[in-house]
Tab-separated table of N, CA and C in Angstrom:
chain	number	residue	atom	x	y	z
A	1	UNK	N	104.027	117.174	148.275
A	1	UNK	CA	102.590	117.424	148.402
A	1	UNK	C	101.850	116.103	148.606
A	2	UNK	N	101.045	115.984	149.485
A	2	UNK	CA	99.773	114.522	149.629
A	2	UNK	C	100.433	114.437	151.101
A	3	UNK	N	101.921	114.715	151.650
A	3	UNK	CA	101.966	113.783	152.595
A	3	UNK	C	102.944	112.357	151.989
A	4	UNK	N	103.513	111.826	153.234
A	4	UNK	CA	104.047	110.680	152.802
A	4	UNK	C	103.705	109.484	152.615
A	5	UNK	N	102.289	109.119	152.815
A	5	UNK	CA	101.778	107.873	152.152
A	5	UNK	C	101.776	108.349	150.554
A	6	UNK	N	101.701	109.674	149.862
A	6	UNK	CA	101.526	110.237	148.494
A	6	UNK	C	103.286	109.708	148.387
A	7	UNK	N	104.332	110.011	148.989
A	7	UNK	CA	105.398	110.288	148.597
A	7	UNK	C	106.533	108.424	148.233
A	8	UNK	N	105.829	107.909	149.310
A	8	UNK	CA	106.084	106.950	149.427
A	8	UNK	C	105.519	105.476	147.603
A	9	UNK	N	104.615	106.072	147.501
A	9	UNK	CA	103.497	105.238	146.478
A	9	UNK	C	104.536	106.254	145.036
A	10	UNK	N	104.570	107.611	145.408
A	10	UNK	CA	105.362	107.888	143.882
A	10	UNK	C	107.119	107.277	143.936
A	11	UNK	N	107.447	107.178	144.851
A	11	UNK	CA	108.754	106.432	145.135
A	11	UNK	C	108.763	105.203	144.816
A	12	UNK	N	107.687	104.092	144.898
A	12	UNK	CA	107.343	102.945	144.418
A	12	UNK	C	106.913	103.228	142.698
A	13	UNK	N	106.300	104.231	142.667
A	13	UNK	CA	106.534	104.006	141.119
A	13	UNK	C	107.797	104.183	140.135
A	14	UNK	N	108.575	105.049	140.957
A	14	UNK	CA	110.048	105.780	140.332
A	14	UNK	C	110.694	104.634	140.138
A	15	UNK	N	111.211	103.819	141.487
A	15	UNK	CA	111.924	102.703	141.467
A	15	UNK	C	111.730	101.643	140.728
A	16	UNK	N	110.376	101.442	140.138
A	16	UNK	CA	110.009	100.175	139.652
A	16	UNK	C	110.465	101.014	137.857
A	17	UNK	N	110.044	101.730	137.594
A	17	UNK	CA	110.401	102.213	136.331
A	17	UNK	C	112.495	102.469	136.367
A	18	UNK	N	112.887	102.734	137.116
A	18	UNK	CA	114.443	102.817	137.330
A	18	UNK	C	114.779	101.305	137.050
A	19	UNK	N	114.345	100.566	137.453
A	19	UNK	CA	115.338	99.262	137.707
A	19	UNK	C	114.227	98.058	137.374
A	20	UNK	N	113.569	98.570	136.378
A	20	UNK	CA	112.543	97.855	135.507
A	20	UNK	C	112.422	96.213	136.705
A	21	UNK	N	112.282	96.768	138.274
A	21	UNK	CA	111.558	95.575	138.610
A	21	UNK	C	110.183	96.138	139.722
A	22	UNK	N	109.400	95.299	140.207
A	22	UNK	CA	108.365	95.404	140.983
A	22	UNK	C	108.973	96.236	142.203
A	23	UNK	N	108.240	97.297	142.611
A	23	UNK	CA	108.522	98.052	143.649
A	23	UNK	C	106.874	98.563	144.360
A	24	UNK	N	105.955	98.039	145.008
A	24	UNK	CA	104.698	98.492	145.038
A	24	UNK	C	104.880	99.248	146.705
A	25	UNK	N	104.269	99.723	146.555
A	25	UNK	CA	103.868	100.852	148.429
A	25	UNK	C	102.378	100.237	148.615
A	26	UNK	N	102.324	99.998	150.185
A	26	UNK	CA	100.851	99.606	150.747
A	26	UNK	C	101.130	100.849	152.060
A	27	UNK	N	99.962	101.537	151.653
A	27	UNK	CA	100.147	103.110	152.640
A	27	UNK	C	98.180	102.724	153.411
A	28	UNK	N	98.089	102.137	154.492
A	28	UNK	CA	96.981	102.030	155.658
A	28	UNK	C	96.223	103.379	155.629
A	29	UNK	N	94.919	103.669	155.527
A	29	UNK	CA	94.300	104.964	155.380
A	29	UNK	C	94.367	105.435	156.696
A	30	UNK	N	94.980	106.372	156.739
A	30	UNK	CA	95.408	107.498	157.657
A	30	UNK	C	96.737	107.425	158.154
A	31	UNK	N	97.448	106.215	157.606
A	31	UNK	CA	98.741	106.488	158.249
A	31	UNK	C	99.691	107.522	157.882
A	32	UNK	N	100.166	108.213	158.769
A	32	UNK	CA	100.864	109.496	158.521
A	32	UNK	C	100.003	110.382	158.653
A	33	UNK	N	99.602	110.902	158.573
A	33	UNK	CA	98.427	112.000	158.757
A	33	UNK	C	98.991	112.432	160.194
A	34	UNK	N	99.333	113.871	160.001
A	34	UNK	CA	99.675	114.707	161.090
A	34	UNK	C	101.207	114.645	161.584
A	35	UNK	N	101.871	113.523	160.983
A	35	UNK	CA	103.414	113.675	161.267
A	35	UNK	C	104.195	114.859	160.886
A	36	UNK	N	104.646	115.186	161.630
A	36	UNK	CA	105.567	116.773	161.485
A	36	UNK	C	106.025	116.577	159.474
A	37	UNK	N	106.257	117.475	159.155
A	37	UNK	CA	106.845	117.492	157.820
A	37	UNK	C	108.418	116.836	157.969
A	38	UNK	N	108.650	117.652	158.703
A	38	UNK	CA	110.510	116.895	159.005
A	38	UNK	C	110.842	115.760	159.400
A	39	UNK	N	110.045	114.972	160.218
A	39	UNK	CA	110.011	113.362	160.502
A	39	UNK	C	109.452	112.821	158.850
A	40	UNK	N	108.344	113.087	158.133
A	40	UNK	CA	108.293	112.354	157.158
A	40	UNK	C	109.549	112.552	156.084
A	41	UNK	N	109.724	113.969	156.422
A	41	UNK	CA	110.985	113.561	155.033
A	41	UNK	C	112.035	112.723	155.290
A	42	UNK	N	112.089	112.302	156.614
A	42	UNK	CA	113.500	111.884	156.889
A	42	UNK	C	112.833	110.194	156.566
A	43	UNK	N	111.950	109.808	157.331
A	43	UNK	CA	111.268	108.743	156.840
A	43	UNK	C	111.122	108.127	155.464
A	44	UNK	N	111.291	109.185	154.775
A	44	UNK	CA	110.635	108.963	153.233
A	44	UNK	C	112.270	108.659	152.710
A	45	UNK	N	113.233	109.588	153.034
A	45	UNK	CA	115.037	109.227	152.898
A	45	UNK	C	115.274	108.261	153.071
A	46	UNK	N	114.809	107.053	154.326
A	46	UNK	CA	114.887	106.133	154.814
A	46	UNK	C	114.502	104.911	153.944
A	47	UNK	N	113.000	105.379	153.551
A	47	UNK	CA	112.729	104.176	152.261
A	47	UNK	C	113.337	104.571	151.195
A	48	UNK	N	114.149	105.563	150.816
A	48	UNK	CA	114.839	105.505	149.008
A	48	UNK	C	116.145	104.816	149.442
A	49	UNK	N	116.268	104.973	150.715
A	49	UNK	CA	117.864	104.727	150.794
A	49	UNK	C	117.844	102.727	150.745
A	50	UNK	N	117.078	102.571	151.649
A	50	UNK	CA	116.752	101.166	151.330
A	50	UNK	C	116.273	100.187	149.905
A	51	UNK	N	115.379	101.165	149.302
A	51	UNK	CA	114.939	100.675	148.344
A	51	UNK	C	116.430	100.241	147.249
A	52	UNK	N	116.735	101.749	147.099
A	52	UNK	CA	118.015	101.234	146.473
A	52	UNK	C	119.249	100.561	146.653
A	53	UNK	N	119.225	100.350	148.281
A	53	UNK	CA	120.177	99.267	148.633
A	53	UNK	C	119.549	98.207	148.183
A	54	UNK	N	118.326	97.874	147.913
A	54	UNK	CA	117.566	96.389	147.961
A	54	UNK	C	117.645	96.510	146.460
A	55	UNK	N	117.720	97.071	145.857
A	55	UNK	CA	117.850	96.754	143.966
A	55	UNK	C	119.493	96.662	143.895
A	56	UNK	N	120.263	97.520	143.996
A	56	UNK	CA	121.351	98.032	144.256
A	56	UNK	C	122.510	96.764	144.399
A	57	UNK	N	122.234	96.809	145.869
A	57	UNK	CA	123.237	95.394	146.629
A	57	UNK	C	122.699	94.532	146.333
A	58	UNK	N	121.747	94.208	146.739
A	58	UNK	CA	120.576	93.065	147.158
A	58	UNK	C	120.370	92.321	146.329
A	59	UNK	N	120.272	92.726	144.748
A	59	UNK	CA	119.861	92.259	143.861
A	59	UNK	C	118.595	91.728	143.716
A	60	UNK	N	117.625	92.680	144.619
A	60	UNK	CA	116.091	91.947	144.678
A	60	UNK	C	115.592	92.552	143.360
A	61	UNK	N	114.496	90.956	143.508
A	61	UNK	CA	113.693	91.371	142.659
A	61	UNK	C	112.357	92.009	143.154
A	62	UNK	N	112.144	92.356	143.917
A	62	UNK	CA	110.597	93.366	144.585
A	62	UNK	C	111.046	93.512	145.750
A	63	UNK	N	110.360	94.618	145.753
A	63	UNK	CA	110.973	95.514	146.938
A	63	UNK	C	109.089	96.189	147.591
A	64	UNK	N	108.592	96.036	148.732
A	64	UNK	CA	107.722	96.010	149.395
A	64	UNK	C	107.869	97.190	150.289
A	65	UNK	N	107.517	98.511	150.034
A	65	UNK	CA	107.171	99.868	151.143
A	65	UNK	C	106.092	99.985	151.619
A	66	UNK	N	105.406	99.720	153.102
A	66	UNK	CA	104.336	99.585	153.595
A	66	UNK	C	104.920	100.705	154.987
A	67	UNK	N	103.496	101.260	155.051
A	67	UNK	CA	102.951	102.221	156.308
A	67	UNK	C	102.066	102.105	156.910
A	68	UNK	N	102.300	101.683	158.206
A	68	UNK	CA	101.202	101.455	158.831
A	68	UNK	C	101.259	101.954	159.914
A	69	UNK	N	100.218	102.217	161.379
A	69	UNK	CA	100.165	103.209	162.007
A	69	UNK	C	98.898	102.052	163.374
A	70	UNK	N	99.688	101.845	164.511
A	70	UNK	CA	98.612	101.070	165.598
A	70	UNK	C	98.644	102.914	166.761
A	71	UNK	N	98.236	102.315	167.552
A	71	UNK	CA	97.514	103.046	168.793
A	71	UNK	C	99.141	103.865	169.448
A	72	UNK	N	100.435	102.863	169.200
A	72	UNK	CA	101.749	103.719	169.650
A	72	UNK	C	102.166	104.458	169.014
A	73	UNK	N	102.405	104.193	167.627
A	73	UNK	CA	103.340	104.155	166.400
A	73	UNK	C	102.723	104.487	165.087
A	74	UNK	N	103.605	105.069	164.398
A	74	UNK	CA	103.778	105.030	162.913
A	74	UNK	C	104.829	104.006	162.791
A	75	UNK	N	104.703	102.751	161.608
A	75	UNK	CA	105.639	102.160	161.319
A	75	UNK	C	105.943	101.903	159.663
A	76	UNK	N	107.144	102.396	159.461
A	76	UNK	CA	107.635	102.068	157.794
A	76	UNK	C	108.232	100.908	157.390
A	77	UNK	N	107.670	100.014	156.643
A	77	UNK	CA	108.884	98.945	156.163
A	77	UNK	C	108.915	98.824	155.071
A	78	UNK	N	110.435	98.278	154.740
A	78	UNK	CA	110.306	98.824	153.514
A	78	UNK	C	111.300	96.299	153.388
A	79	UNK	N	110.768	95.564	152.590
A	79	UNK	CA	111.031	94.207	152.579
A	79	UNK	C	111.455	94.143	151.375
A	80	UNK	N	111.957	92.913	151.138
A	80	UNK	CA	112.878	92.631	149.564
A	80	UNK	C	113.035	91.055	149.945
A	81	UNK	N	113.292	90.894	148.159
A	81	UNK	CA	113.440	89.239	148.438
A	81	UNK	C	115.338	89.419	148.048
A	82	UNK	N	115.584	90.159	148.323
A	82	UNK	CA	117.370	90.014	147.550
A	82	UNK	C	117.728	89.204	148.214
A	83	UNK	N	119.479	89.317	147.936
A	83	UNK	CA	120.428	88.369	148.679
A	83	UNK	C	120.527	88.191	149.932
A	84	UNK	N	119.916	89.872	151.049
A	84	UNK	CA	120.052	89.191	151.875
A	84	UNK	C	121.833	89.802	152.884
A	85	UNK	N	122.080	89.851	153.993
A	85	UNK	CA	123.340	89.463	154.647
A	85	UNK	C	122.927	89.365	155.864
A	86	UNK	N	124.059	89.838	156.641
A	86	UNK	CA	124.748	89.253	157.996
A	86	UNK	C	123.821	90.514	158.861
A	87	UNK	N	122.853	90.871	159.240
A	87	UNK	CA	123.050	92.448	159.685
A	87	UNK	C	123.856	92.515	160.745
A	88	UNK	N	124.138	91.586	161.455
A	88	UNK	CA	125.051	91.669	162.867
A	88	UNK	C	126.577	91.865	162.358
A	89	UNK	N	126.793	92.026	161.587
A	89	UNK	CA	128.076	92.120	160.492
A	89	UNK	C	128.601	93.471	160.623
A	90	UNK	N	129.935	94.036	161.398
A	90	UNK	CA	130.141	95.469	160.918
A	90	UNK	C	129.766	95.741	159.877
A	91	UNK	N	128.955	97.168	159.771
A	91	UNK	CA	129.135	97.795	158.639
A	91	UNK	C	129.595	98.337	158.070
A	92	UNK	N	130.199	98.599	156.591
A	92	UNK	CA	131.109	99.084	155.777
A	92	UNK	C	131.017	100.489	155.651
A	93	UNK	N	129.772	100.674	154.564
A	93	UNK	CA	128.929	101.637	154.026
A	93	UNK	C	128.524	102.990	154.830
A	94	UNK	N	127.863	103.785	154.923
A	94	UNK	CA	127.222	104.911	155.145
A	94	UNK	C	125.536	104.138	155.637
A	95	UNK	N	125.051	103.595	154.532
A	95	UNK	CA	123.838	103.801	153.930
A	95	UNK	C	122.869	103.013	155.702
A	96	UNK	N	123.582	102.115	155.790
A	96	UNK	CA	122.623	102.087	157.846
A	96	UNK	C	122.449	102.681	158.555
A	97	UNK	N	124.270	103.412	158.647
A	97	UNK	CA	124.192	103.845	159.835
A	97	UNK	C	123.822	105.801	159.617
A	98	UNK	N	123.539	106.292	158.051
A	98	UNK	CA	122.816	107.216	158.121
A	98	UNK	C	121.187	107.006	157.613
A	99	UNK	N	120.790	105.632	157.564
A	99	UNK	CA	119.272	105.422	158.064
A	99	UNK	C	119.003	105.584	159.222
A	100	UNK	N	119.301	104.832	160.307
A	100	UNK	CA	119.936	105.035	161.482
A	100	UNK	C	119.445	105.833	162.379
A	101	UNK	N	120.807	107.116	162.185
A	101	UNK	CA	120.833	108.356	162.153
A	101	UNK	C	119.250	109.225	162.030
A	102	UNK	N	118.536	109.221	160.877
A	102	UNK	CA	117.465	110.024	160.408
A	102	UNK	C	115.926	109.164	161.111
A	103	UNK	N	116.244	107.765	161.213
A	103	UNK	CA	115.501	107.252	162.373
A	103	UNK	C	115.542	108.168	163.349
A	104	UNK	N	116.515	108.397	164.404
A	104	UNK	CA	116.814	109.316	165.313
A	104	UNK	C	116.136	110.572	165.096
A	105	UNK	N	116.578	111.240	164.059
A	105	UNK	CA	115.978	112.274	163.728
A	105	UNK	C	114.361	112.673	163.540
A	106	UNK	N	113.902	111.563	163.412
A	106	UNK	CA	112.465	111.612	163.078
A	106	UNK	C	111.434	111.114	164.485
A	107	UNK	N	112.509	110.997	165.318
A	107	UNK	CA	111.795	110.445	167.026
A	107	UNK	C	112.004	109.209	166.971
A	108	UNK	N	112.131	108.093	165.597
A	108	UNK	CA	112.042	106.951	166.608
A	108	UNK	C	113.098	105.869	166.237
A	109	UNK	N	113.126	104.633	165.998
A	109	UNK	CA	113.967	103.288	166.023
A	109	UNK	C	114.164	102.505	164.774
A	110	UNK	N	115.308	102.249	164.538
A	110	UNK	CA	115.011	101.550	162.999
A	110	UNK	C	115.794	100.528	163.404
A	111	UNK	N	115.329	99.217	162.996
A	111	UNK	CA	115.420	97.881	162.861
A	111	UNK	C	116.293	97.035	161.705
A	112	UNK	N	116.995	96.137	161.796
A	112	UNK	CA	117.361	95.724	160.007
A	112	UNK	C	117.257	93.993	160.607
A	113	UNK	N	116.403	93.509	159.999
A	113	UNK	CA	116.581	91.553	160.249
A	113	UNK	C	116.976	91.519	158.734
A	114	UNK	N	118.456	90.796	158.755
A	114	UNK	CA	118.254	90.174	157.198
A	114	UNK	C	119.238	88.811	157.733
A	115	UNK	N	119.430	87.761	156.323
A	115	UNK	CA	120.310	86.999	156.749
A	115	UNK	C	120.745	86.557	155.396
A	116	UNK	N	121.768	85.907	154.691
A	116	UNK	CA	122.017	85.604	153.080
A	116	UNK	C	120.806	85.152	152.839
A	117	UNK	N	120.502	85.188	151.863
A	117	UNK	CA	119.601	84.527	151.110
A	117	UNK	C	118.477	84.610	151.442
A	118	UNK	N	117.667	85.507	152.532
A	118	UNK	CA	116.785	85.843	152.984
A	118	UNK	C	115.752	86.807	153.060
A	119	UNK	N	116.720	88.518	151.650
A	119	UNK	CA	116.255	89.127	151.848
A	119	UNK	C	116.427	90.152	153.218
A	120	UNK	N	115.185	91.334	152.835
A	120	UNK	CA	116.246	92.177	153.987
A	120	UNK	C	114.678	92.757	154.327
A	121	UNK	N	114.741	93.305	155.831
A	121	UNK	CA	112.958	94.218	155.683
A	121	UNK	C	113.730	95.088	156.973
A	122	UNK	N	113.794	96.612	156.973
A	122	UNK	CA	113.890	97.850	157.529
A	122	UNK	C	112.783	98.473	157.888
A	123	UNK	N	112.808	98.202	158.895
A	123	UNK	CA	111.747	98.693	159.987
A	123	UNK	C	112.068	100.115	161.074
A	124	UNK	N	111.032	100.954	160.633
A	124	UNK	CA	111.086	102.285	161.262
A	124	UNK	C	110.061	102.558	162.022
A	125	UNK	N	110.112	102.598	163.281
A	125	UNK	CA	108.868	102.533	164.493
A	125	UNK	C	109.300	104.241	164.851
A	126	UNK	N	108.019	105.028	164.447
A	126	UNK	CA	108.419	106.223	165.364
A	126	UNK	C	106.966	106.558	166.102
């Protein structure tokens, strides 16, 4: 219910109480508004799945979910100060390449820049 700027901000509160560190959401007034229900949920999958890779693996300490929305796009990111890797690195895991995946599903493109020690920020342009 609210929509996923609502879903996103209670996900930032869950996580920060789970893993007793900073997890805040910055949701742009009106972003999301009118996205199909099924693109946001998959969107909203996209930031738990990250978030908890970024506490999880990452070992960050704050984890940053922002929505914002220009004249093309809706865009989700979800940033961390963790450890950080290779993203050009095969991946092992599930957890990318079914972000990925639900990118796809939701119409549009998901992004990963990280590098050691750099932190990680997942970017979803749909």
């Amino acid at each position: 219910d609210g929509g996923l700027g609502v879903a996103l901000e209670r996900l930032a509160v869950r996580e920060s109480r789970l893993w007793s560190r900073p997890c805040t959401a910055h949701v742009e007034p009106g972003a999301g508004a009118g996205l199909a229900r099924e693109a946001a949920y998959e969107l909203f999958r996209i930031a738990q799945e990250a978030t908890r890779n970024a506490f999880r693996h990452g070992g960050a300490r704050h984890v940053r979910l922002r929505l914002l929305s220009d004249v093309d796009a809706l865009e989700l990111r979800i940033e961390d100060d963790g450890a950080g890797f290779y993203a050009e690195a095969p991946v092992a895991g599930l957890g990318l390449k079914i972000m990925r995946f639900r990118a796809t599903q939701a119409g549009g493109l998901l992004s990963v820049a990280s590098a050691p020690g750099r932190g990680t920020v997942v970017t979803c342009r749909v």
